[in-house]
N, CA and C atoms as an extended XYZ file, in Angstrom:
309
Properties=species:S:1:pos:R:3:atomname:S:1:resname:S:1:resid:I:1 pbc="F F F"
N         0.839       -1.178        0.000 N   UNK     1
C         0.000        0.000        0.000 CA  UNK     1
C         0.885        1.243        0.000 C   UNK     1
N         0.304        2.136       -0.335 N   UNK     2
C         1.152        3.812       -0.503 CA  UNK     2
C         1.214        4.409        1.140 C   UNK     2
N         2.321        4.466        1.444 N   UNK     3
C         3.081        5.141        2.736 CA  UNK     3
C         3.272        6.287        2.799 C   UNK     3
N         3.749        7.056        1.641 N   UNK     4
C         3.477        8.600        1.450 CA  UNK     4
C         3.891        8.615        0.219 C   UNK     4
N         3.527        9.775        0.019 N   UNK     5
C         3.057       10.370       -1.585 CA  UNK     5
C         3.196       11.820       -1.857 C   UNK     5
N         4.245       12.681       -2.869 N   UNK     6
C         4.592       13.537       -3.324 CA  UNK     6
C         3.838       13.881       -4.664 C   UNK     6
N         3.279       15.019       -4.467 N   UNK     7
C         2.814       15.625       -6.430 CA  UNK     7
C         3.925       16.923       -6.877 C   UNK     7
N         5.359       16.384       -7.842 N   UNK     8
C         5.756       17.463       -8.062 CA  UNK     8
C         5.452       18.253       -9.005 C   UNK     8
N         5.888       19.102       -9.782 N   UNK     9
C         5.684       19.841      -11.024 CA  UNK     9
C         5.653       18.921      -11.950 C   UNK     9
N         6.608       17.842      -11.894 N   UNK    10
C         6.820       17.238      -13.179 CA  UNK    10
C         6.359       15.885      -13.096 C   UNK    10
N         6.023       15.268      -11.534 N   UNK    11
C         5.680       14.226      -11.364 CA  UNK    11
C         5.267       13.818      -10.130 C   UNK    11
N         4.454       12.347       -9.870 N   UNK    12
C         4.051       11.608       -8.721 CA  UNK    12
C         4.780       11.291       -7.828 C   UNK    12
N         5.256       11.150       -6.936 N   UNK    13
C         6.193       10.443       -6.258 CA  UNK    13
C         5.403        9.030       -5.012 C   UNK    13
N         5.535        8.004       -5.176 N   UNK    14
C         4.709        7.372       -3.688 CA  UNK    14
C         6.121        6.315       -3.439 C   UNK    14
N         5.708        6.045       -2.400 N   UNK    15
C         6.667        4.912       -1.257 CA  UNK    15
C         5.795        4.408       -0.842 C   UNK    15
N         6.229        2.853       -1.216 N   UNK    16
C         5.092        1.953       -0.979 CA  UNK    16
C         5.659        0.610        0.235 C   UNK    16
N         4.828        0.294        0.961 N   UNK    17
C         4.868       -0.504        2.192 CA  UNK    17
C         6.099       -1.592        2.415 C   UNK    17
N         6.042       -1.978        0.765 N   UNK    18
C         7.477       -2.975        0.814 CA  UNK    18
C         8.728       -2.025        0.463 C   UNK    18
N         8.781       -1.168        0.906 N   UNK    19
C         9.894        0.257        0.826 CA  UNK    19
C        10.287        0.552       -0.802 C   UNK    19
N         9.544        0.079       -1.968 N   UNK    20
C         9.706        0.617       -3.328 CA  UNK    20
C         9.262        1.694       -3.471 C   UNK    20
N        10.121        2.724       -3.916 N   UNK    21
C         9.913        3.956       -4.327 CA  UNK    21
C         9.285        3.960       -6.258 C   UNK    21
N         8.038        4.614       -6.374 N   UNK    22
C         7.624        5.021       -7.937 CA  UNK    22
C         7.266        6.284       -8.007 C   UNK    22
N         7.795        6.261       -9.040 N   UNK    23
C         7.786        8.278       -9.370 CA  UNK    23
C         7.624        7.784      -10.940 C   UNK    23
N         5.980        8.312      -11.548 N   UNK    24
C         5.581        8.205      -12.366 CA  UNK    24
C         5.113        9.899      -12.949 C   UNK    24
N         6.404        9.970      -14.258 N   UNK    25
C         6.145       11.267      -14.602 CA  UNK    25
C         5.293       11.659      -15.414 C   UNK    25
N         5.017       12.874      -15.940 N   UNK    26
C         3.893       13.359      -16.448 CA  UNK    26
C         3.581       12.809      -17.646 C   UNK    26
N         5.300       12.678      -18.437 N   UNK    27
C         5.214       12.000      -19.881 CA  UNK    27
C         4.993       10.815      -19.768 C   UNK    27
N         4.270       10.158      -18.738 N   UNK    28
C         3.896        8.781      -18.724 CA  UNK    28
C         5.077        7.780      -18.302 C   UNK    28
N         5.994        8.392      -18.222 N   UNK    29
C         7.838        7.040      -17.806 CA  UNK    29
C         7.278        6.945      -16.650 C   UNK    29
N         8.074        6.087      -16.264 N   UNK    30
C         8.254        6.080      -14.603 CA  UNK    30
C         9.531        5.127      -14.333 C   UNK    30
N         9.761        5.310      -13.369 N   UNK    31
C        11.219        4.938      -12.389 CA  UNK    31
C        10.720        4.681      -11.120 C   UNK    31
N        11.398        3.174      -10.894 N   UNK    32
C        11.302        2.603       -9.843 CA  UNK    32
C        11.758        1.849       -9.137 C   UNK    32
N        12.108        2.671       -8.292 N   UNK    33
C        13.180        1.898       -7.289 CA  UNK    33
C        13.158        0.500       -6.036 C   UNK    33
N        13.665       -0.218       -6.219 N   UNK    34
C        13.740       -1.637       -5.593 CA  UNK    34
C        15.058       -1.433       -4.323 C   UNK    34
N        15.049       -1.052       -3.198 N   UNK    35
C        16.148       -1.166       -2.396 CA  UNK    35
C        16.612       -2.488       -2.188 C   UNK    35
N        15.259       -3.341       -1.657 N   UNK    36
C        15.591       -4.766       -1.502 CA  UNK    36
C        16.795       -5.425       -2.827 C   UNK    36
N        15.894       -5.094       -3.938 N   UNK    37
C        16.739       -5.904       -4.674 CA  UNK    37
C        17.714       -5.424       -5.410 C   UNK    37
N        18.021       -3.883       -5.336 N   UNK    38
C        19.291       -3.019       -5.871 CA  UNK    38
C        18.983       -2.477       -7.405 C   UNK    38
N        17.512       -2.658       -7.875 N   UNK    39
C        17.208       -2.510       -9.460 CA  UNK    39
C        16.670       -1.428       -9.366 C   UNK    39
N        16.920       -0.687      -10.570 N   UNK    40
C        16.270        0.576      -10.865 CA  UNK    40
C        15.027       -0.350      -12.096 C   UNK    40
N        14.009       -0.153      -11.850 N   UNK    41
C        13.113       -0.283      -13.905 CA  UNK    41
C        12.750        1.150      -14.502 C   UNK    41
N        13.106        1.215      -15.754 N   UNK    42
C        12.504        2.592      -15.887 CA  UNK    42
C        11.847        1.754      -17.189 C   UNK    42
N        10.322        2.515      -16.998 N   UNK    43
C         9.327        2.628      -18.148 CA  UNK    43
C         9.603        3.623      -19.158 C   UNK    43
N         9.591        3.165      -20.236 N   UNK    44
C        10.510        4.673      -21.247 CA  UNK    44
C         8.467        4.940      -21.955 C   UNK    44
N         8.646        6.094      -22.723 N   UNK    45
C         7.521        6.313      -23.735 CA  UNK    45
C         6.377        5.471      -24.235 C   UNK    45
N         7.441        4.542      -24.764 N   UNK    46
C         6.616        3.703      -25.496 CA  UNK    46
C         5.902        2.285      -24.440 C   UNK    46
N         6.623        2.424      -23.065 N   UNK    47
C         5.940        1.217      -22.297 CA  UNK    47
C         6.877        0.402      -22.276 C   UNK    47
N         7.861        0.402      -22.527 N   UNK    48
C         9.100       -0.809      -22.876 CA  UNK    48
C         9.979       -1.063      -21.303 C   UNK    48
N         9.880       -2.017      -20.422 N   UNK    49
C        10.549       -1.871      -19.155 CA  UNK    49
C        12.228       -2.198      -19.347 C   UNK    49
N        12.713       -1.653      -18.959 N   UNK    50
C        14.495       -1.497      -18.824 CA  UNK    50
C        15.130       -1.529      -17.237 C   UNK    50
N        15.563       -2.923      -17.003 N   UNK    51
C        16.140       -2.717      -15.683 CA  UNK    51
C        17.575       -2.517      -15.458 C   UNK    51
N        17.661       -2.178      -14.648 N   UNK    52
C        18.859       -1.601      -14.516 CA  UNK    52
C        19.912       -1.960      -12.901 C   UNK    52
N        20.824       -2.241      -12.427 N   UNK    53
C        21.381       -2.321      -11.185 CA  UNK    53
C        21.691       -1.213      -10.825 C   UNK    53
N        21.175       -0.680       -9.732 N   UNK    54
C        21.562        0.419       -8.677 CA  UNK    54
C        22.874        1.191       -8.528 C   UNK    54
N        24.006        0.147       -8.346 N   UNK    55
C        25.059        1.021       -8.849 CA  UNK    55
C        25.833        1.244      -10.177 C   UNK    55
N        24.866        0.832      -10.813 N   UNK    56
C        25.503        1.009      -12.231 CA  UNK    56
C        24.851        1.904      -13.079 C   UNK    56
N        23.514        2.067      -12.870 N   UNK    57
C        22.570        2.841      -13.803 CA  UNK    57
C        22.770        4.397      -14.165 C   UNK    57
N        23.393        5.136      -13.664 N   UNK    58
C        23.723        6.725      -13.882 CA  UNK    58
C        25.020        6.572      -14.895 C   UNK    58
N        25.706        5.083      -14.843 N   UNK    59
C        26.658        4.924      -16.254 CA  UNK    59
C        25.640        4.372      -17.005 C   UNK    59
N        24.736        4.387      -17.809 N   UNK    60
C        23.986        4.051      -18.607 CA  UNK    60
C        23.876        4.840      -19.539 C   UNK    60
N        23.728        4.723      -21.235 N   UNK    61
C        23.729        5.303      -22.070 CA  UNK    61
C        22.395        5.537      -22.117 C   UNK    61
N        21.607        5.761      -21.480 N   UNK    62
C        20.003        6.218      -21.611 CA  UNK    62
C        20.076        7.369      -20.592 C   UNK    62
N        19.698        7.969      -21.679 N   UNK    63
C        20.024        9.671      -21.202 CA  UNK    63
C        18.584       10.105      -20.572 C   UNK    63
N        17.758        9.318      -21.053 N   UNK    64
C        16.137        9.771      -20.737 CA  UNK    64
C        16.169        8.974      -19.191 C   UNK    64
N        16.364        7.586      -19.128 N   UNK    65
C        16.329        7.189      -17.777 CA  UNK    65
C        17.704        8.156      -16.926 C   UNK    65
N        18.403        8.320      -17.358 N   UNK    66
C        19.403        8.836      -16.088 CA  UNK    66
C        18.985       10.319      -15.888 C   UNK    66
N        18.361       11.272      -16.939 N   UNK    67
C        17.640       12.357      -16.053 CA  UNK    67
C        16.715       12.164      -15.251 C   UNK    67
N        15.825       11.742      -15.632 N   UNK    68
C        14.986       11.077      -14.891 CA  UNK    68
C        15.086       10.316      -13.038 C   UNK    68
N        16.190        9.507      -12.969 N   UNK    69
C        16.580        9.017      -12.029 CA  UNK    69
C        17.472       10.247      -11.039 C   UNK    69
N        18.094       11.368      -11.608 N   UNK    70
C        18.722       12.250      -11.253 CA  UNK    70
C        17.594       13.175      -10.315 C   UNK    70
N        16.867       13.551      -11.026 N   UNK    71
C        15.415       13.820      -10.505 CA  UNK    71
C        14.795       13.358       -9.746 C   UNK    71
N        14.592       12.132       -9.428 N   UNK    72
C        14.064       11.528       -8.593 CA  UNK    72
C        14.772       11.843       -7.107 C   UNK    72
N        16.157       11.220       -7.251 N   UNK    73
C        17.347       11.623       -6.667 CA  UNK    73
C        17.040       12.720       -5.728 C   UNK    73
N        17.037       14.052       -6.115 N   UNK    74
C        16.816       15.072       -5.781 CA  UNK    74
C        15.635       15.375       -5.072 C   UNK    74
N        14.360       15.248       -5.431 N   UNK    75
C        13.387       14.821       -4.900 CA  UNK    75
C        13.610       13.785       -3.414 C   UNK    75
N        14.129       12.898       -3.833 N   UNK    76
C        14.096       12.100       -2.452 CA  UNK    76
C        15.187       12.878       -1.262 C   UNK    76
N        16.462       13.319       -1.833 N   UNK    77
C        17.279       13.972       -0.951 CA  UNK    77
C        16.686       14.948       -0.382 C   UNK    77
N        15.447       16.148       -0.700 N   UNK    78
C        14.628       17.235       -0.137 CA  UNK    78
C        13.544       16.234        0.614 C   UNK    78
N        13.060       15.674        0.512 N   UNK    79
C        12.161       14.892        1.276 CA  UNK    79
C        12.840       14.309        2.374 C   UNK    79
N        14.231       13.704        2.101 N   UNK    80
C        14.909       13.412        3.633 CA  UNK    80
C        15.160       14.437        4.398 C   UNK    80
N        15.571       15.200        3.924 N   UNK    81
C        16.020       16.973        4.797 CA  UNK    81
C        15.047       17.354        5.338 C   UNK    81
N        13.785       17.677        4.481 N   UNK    82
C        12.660       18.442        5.639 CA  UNK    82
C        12.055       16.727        6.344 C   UNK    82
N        12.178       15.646        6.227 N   UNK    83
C        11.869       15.199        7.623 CA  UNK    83
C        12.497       15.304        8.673 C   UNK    83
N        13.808       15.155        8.328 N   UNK    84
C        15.087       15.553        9.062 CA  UNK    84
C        14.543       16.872       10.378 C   UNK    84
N        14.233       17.707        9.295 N   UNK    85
C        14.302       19.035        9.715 CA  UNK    85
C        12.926       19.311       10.534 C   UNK    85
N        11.753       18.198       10.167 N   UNK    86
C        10.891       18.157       11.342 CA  UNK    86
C        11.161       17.251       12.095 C   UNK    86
N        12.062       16.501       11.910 N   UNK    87
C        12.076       15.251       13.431 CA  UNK    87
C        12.662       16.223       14.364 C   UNK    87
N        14.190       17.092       14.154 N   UNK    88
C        14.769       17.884       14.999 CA  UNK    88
C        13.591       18.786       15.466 C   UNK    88
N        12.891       19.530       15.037 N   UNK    89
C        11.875       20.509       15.694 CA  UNK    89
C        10.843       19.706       16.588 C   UNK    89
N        10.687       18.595       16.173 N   UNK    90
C         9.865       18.031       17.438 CA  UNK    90
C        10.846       17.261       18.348 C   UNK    90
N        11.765       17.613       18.211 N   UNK    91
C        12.627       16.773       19.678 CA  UNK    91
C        12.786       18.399       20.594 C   UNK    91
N        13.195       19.057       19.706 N   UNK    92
C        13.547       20.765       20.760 CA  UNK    92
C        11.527       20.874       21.563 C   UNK    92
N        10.835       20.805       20.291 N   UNK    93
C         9.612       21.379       21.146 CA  UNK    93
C         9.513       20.077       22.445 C   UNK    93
N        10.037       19.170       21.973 N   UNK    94
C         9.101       17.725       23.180 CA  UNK    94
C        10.016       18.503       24.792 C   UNK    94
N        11.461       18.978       24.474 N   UNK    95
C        12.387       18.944       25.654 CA  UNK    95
C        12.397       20.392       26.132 C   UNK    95
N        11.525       21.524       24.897 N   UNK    96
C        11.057       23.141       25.452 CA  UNK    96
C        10.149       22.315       26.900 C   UNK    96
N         9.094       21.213       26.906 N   UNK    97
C         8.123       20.650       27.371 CA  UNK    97
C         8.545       19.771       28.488 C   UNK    97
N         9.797       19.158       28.296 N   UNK    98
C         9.925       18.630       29.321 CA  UNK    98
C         9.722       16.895       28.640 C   UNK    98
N         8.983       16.705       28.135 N   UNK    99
C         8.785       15.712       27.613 CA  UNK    99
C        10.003       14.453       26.499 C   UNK    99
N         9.849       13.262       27.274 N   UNK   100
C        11.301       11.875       26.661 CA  UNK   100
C        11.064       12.510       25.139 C   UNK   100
N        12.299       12.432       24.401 N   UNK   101
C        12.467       12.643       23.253 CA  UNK   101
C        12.868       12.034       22.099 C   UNK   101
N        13.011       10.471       22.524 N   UNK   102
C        13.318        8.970       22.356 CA  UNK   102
C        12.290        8.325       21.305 C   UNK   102
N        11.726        8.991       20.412 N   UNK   103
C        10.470        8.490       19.301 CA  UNK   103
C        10.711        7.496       18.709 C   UNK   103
């Protein structure tokens, strides 16, 4: 099931329960990330799936999947920061309070 869910300018973003990340863009691609199993798939235009290994895929001669994945990238790195950046604000407000800060 969907765990949380981003609408950017250019695309969907959700994280889904078995920790796969899909970010399905406007032009219909999508990219999707497998942590468990280290694969990137990217859906190109035409519907055609292309997998790819995790540390290898940004050397890939597919210029459409590696912007794409770059993007995503970015997207996920701002989404770690501002949780980041609200977990710290609720540990200062829990200990302004007095309150364990141990979540």
């Amino acid at each position: 099931y969907v765990k949380k869910w981003l609408k950017t300018k250019h695309a969907m973003m959700f994280r889904l329960s078995n920790k796969v990340v899909q970010v399905s863009f406007q032009d219909e691609t999508e990219i999707i990330l497998s942590s468990e199993s280290k694969v990137i798939t990217y859906v190109n235009k035409k519907g055609e799936r292309l997998n790819y290994h995790l540390s290898t895929a940004l050397e890939s001669d597919n210029a459409e999947m590696i912007k794409r994945l770059k993007y995503t990238r970015e997207i996920l790195t701002r989404m770690l920061k501002q949780n980041e950046g609200a977990r710290i604000d609720l540990h200062a407000e829990m200990r302004m309070q007095g309150k364990p800060t141990h979540i």
